[in-house]
The first five atom37 places (N, CA, C, CB, O) and aatype in JSON, in Angstrom:
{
  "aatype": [20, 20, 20, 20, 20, 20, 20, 20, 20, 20, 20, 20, 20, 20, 20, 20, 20, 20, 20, 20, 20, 20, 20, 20, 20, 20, 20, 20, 20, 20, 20, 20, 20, 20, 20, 20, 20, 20, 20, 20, 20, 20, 20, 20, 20, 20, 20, 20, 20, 20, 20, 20, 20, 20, 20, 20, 20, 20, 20, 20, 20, 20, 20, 20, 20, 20, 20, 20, 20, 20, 20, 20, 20, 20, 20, 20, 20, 20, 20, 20, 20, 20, 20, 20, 20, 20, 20, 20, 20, 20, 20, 20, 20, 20, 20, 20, 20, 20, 20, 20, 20, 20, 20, 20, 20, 20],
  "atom_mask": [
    [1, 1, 1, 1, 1],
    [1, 1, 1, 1, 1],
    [1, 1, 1, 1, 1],
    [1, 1, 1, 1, 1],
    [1, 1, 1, 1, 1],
    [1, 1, 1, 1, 1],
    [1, 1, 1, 1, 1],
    [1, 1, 1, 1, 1],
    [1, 1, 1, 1, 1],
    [1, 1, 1, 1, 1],
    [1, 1, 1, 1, 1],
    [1, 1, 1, 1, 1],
    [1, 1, 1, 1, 1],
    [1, 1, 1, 1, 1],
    [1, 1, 1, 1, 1],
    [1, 1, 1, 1, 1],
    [1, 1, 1, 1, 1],
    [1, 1, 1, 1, 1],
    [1, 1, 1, 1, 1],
    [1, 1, 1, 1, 1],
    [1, 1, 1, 1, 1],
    [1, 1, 1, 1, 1],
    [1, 1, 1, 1, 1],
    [1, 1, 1, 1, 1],
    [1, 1, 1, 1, 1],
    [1, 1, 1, 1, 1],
    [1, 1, 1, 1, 1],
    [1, 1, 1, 1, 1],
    [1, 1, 1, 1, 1],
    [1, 1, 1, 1, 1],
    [1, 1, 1, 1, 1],
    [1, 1, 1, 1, 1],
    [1, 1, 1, 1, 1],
    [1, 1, 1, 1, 1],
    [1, 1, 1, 1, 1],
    [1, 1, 1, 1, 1],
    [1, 1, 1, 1, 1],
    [1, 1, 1, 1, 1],
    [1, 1, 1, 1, 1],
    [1, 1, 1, 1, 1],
    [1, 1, 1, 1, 1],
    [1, 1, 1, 1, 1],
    [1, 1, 1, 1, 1],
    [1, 1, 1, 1, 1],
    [1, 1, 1, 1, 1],
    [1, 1, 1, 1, 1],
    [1, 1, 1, 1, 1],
    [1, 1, 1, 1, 1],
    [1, 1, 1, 1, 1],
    [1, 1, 1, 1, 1],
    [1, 1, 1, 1, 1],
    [1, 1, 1, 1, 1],
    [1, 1, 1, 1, 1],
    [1, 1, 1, 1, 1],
    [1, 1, 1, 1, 1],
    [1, 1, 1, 1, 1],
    [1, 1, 1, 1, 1],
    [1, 1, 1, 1, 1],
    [1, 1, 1, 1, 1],
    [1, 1, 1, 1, 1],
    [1, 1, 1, 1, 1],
    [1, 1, 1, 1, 1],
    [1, 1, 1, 1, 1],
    [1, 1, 1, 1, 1],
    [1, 1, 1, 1, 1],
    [1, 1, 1, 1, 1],
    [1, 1, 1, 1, 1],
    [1, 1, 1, 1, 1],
    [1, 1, 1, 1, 1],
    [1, 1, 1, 1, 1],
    [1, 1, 1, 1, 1],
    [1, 1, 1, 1, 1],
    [1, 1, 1, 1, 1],
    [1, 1, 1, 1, 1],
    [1, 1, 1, 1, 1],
    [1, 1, 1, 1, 1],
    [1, 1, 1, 1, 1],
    [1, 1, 1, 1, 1],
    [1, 1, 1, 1, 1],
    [1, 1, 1, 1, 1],
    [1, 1, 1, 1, 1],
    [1, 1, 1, 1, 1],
    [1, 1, 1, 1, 1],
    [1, 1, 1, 1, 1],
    [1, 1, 1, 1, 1],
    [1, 1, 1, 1, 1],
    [1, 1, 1, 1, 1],
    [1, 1, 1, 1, 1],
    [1, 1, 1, 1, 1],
    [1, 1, 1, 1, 1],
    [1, 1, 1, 1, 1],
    [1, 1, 1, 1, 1],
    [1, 1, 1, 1, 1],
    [1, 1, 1, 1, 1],
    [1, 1, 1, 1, 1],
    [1, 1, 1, 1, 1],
    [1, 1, 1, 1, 1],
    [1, 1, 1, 1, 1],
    [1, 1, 1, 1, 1],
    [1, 1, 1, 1, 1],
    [1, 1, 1, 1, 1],
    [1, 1, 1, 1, 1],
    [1, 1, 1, 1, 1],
    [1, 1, 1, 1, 1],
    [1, 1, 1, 1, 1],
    [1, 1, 1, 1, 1]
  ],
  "atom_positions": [
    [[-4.95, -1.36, -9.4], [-4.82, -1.37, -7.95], [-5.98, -2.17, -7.38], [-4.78, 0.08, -7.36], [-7.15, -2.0, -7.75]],
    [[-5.65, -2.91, -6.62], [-7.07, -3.77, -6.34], [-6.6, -4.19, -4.49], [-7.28, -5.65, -7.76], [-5.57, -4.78, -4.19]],
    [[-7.48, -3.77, -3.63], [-7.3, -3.78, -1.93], [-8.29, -5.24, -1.55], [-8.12, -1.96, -1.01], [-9.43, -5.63, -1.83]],
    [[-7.28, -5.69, -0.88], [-7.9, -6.98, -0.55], [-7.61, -6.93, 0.91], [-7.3, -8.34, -1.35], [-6.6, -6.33, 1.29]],
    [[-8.45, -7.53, 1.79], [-8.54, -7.91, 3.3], [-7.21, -8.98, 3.68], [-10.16, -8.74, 3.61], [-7.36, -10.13, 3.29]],
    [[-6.24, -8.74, 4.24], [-5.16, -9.43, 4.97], [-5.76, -10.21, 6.19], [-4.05, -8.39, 5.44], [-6.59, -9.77, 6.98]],
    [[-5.24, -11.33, 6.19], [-6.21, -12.16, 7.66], [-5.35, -11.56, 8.66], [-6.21, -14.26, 7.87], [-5.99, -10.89, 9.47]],
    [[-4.32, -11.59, 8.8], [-3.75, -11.18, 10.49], [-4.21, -9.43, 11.11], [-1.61, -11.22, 10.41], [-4.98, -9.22, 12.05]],
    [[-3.39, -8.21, 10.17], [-3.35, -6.88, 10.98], [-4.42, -5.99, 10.57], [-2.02, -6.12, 10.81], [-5.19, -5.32, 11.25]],
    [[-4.26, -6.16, 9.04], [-5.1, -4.68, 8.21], [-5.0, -5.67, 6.83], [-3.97, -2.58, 8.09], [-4.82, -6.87, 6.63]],
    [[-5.31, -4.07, 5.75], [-5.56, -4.7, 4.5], [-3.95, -4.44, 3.82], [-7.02, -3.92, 3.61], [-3.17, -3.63, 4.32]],
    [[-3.68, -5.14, 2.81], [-2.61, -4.58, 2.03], [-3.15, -4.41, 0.02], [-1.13, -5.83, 2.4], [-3.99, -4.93, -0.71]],
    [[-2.0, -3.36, -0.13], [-2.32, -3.6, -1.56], [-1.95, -4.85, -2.54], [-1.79, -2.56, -2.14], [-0.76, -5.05, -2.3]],
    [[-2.2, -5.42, -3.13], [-2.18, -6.56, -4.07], [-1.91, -5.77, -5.72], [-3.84, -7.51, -3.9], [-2.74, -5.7, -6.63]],
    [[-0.56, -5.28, -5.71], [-0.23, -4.5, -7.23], [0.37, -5.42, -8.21], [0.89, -3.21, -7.1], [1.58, -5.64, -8.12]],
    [[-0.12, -5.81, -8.85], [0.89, -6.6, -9.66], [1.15, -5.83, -11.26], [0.22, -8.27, -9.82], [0.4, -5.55, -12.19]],
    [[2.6, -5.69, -11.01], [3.49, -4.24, -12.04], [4.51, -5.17, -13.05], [4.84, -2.83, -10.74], [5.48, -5.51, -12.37]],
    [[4.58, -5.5, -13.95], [6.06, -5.71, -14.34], [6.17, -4.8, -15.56], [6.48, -7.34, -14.69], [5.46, -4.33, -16.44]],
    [[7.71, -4.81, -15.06], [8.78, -3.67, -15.96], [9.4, -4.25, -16.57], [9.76, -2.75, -15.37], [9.57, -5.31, -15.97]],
    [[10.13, -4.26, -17.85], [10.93, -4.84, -18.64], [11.5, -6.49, -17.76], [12.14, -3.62, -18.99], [12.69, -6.78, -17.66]],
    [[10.76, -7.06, -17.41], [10.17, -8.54, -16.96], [10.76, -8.01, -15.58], [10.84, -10.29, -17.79], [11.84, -8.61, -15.53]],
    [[10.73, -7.75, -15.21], [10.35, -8.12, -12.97], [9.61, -7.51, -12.31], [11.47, -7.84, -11.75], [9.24, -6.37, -12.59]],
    [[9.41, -7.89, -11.74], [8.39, -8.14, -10.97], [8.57, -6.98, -9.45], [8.46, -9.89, -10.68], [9.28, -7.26, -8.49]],
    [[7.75, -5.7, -9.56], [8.31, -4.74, -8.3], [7.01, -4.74, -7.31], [8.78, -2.91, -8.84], [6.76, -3.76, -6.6]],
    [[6.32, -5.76, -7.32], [4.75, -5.73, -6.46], [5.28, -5.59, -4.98], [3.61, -7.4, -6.63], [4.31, -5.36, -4.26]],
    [[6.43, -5.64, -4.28], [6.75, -5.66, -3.01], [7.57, -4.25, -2.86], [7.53, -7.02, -2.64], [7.56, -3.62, -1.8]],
    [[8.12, -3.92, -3.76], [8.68, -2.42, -3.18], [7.35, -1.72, -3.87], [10.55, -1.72, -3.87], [7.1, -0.91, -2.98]],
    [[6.5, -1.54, -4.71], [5.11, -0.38, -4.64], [4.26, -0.6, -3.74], [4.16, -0.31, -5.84], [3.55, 0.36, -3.44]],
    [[4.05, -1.85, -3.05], [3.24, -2.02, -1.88], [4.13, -1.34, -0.76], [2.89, -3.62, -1.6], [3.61, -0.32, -0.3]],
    [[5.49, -1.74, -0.18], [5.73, -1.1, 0.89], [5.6, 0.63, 0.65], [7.11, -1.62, 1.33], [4.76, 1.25, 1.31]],
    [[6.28, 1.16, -0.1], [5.55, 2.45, -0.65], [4.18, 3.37, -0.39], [5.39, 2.14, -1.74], [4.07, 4.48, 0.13]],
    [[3.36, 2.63, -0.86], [2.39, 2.45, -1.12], [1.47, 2.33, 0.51], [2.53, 1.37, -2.11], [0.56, 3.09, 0.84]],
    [[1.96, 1.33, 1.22], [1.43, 1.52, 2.63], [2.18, 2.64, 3.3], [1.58, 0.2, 3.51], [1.53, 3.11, 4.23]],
    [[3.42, 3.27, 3.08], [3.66, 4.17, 3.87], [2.62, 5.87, 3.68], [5.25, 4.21, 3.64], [2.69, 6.86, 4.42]],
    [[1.84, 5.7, 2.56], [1.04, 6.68, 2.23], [-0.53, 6.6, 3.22], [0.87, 6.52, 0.56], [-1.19, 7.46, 3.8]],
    [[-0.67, 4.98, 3.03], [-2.22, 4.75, 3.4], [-2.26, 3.75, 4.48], [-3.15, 4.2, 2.13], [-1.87, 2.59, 4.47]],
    [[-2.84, 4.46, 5.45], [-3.1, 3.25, 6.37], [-4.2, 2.26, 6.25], [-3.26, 3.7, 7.6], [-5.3, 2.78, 6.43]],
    [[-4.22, 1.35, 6.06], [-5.34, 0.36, 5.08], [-6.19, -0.34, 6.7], [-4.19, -1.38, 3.68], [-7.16, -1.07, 6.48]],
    [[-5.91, -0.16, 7.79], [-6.23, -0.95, 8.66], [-8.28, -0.77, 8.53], [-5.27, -0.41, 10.2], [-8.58, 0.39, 8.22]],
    [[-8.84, -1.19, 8.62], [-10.62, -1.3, 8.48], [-10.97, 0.13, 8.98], [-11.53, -2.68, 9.63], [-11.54, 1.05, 8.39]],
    [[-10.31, 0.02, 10.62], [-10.83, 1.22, 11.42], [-10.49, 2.58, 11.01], [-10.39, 1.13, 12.76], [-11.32, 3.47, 11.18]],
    [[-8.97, 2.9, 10.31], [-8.77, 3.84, 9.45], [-9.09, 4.31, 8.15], [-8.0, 3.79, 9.44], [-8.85, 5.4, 7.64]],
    [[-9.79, 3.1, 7.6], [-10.45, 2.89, 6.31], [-11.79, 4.17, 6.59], [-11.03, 0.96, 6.08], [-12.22, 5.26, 6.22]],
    [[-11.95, 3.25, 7.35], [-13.79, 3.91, 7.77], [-13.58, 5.32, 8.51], [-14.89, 2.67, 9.21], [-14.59, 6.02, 8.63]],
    [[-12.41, 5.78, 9.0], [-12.27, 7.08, 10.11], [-11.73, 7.93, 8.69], [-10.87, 6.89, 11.84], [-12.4, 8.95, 8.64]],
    [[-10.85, 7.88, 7.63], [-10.48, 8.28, 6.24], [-11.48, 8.99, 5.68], [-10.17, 7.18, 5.36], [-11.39, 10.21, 5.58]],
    [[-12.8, 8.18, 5.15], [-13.97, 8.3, 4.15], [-14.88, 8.93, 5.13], [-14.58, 6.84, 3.42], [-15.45, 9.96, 4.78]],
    [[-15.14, 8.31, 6.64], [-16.13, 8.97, 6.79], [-17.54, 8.27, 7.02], [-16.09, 9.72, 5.82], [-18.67, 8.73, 7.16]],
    [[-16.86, 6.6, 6.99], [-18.42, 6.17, 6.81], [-19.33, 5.91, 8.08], [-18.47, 4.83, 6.01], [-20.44, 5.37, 8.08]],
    [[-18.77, 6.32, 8.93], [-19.9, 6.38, 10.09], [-20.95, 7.5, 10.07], [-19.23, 6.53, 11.46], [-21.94, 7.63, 10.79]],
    [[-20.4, 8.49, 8.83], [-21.27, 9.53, 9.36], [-22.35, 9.21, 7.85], [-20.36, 11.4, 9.66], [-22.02, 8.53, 6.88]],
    [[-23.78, 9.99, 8.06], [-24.77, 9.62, 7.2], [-24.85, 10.4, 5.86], [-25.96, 9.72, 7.89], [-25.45, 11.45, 5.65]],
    [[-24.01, 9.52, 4.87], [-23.52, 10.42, 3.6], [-24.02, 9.31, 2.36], [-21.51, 10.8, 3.6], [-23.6, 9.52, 1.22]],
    [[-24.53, 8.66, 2.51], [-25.15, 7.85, 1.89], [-26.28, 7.86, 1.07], [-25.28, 7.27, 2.52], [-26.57, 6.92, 0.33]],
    [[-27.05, 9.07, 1.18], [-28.19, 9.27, 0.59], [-28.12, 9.86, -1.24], [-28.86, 10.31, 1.65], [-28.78, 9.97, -2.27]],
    [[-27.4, 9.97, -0.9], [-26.9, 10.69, -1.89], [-26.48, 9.47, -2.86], [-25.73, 11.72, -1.39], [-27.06, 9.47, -3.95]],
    [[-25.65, 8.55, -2.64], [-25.17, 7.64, -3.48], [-26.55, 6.48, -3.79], [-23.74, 7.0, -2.73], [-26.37, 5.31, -4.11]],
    [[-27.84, 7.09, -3.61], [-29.04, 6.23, -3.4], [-29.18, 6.28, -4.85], [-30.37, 6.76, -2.38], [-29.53, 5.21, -5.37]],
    [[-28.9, 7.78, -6.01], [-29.14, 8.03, -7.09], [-28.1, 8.01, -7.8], [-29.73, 8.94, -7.18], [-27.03, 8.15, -7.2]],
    [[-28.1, 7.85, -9.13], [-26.6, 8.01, -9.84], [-25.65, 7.83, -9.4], [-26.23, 8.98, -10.23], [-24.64, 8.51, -9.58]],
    [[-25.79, 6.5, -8.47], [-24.77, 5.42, -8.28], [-23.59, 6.3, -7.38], [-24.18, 4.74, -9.93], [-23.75, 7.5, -7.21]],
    [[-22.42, 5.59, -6.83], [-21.52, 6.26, -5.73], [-19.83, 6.25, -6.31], [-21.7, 5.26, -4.14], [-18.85, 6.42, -5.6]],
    [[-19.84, 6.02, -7.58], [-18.3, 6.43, -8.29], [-18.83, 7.91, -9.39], [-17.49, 4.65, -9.54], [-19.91, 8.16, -9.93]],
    [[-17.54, 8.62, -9.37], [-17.62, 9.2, -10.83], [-18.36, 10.7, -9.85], [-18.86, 8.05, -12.37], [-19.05, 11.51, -10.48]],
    [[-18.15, 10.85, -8.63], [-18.69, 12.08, -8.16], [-18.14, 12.7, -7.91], [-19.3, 12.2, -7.42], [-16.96, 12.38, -8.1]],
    [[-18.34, 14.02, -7.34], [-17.62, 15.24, -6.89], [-17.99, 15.47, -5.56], [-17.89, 16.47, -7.71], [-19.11, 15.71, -5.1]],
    [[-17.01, 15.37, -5.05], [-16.84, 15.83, -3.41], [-17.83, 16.44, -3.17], [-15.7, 16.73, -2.94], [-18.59, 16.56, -4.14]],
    [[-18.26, 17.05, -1.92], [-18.69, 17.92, -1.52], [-19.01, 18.3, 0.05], [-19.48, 17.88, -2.2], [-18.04, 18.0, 0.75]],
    [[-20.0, 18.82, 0.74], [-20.41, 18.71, 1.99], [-21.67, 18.91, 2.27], [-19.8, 19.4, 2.68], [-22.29, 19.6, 1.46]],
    [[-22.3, 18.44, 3.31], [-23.42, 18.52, 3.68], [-24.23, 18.37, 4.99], [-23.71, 17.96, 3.05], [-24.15, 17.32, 5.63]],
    [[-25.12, 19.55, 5.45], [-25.13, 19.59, 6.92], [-25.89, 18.46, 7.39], [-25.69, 20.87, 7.47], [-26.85, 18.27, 6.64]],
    [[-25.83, 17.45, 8.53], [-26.47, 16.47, 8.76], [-27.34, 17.07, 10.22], [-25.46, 15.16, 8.83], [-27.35, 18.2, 10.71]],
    [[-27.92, 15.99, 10.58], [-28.84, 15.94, 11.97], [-28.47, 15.07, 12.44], [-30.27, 15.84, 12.03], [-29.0, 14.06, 11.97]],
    [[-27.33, 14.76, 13.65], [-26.47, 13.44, 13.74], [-27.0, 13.79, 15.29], [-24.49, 13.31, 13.19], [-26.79, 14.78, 16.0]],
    [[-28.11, 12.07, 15.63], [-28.71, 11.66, 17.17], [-30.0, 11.54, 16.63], [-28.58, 12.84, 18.62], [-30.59, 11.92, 15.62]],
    [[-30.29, 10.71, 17.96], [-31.46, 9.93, 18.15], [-32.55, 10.71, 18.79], [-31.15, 8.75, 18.93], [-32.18, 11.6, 19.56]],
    [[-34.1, 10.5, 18.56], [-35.2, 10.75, 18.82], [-35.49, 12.39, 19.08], [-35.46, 9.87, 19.85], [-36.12, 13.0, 19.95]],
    [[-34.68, 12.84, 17.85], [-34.84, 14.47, 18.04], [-33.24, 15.06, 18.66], [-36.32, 14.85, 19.4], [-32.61, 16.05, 18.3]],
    [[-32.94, 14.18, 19.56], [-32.17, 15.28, 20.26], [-30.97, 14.81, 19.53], [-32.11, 15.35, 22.04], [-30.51, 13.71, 19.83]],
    [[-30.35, 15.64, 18.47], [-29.6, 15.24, 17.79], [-28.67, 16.78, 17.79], [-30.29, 14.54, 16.5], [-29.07, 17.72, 18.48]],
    [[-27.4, 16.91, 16.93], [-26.75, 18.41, 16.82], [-26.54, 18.34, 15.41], [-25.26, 18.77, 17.74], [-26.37, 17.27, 14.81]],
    [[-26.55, 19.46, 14.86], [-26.7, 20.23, 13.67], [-24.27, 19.78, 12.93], [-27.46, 22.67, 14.43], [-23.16, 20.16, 13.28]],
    [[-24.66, 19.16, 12.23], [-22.96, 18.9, 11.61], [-22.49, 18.79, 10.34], [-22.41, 17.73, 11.98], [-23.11, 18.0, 9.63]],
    [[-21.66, 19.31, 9.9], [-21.45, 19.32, 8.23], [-20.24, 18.34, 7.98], [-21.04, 21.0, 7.55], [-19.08, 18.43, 8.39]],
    [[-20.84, 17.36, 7.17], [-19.66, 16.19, 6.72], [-19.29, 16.52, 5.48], [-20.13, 14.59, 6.66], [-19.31, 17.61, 4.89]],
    [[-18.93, 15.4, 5.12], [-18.17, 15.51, 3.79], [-18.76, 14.1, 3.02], [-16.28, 15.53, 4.03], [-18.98, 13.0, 3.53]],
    [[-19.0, 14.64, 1.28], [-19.54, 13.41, 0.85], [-18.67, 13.03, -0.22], [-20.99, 13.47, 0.44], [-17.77, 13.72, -0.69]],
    [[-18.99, 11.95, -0.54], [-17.99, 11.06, -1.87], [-16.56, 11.34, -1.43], [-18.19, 11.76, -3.78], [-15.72, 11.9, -2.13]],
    [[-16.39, 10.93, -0.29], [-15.21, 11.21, -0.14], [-13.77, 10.4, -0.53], [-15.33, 11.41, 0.95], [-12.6, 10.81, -0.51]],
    [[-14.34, 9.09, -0.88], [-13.46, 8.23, -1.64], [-13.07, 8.74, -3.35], [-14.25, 6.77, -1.61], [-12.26, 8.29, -4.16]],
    [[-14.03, 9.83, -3.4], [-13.63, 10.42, -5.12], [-12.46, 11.21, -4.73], [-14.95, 11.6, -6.09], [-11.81, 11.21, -5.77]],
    [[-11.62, 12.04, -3.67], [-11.21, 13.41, -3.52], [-9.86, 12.77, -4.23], [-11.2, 14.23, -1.83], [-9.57, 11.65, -4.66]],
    [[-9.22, 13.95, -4.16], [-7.82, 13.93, -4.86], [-6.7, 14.3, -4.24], [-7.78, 14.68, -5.91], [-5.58, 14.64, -4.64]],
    [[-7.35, 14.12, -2.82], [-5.94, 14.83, -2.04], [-4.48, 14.18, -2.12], [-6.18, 14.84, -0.41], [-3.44, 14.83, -2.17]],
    [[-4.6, 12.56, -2.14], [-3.24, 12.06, -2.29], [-2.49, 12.06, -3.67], [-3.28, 10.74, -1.85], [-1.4, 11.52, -3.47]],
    [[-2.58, 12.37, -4.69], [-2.09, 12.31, -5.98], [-0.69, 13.21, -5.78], [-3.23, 12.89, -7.13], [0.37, 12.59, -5.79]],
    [[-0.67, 14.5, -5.63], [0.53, 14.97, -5.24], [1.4, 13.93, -4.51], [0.3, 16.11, -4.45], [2.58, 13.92, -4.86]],
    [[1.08, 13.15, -3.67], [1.71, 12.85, -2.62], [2.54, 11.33, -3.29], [0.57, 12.75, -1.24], [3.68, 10.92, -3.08]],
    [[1.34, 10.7, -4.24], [2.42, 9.83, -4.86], [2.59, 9.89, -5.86], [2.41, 8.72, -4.81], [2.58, 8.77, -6.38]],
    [[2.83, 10.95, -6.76], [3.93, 11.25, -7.51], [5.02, 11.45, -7.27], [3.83, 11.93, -8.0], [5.87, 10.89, -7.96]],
    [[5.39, 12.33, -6.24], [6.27, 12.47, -5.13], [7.1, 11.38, -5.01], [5.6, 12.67, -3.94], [8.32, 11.26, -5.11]],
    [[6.12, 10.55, -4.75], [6.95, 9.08, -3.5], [7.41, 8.02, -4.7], [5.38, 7.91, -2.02], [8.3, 7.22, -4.42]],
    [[6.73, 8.0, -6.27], [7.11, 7.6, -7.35], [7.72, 8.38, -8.37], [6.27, 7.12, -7.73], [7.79, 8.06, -9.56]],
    [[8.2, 9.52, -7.81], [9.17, 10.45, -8.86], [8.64, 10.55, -10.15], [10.65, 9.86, -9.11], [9.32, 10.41, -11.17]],
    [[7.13, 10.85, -10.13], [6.1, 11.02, -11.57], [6.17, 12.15, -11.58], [4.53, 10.56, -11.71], [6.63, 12.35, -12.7]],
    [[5.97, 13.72, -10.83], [6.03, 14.98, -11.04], [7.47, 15.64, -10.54], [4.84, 15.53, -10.39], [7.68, 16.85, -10.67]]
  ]
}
């Protein structure tokens, strides 16, 4: 699976599958986008990356982790509010049910 930047709307997937020789890269992509909205701004509202979860991926690198959460101090010069995010959130596993499902794997 490899996500590449589309110049006009959002991103799309770029799958390239063949089955006993053809070629199905246009029906697992439409599929495939009906699961994930790939657009940048949903990318980043998905994972989470506005919020400050990053510190963490400073050590032992940012694949190969386990979810988790963690309370932040989110604002400027003190006056900030007390908030619990979510980290590695590109590791979670929530969609797997969902496309097996949509690929008749379970």
């Amino acid at each position: 699976l490899n996500v590449q930047p589309n110049f006009f709307q959002h991103l799309f997937f770029a799958i390239k599958i063949i089955v006993l020789g053809r070629d199905h890269d246009g029906e697992i992509a439409k599929k495939l986008e009906s699961l994930f909205d790939l657009r940048p701004a949903a990318i980043v509202k998905r994972f989470g990356l506005k919020n400050p979860i990053f510190s963490e991926t400073a050590a032992y690198g940012h694949m190969g982790r386990q979810p988790g959460k963690k309370k932040v101090k989110i604002g400027m010069n003190g006056k900030g509010r007390q908030r619990t995010v979510e980290t590695f959130t590109w590791e979670k596993l929530d969609m797997v049910k969902k496309i097996q499902k949509l690929f008749k794997l379970a």
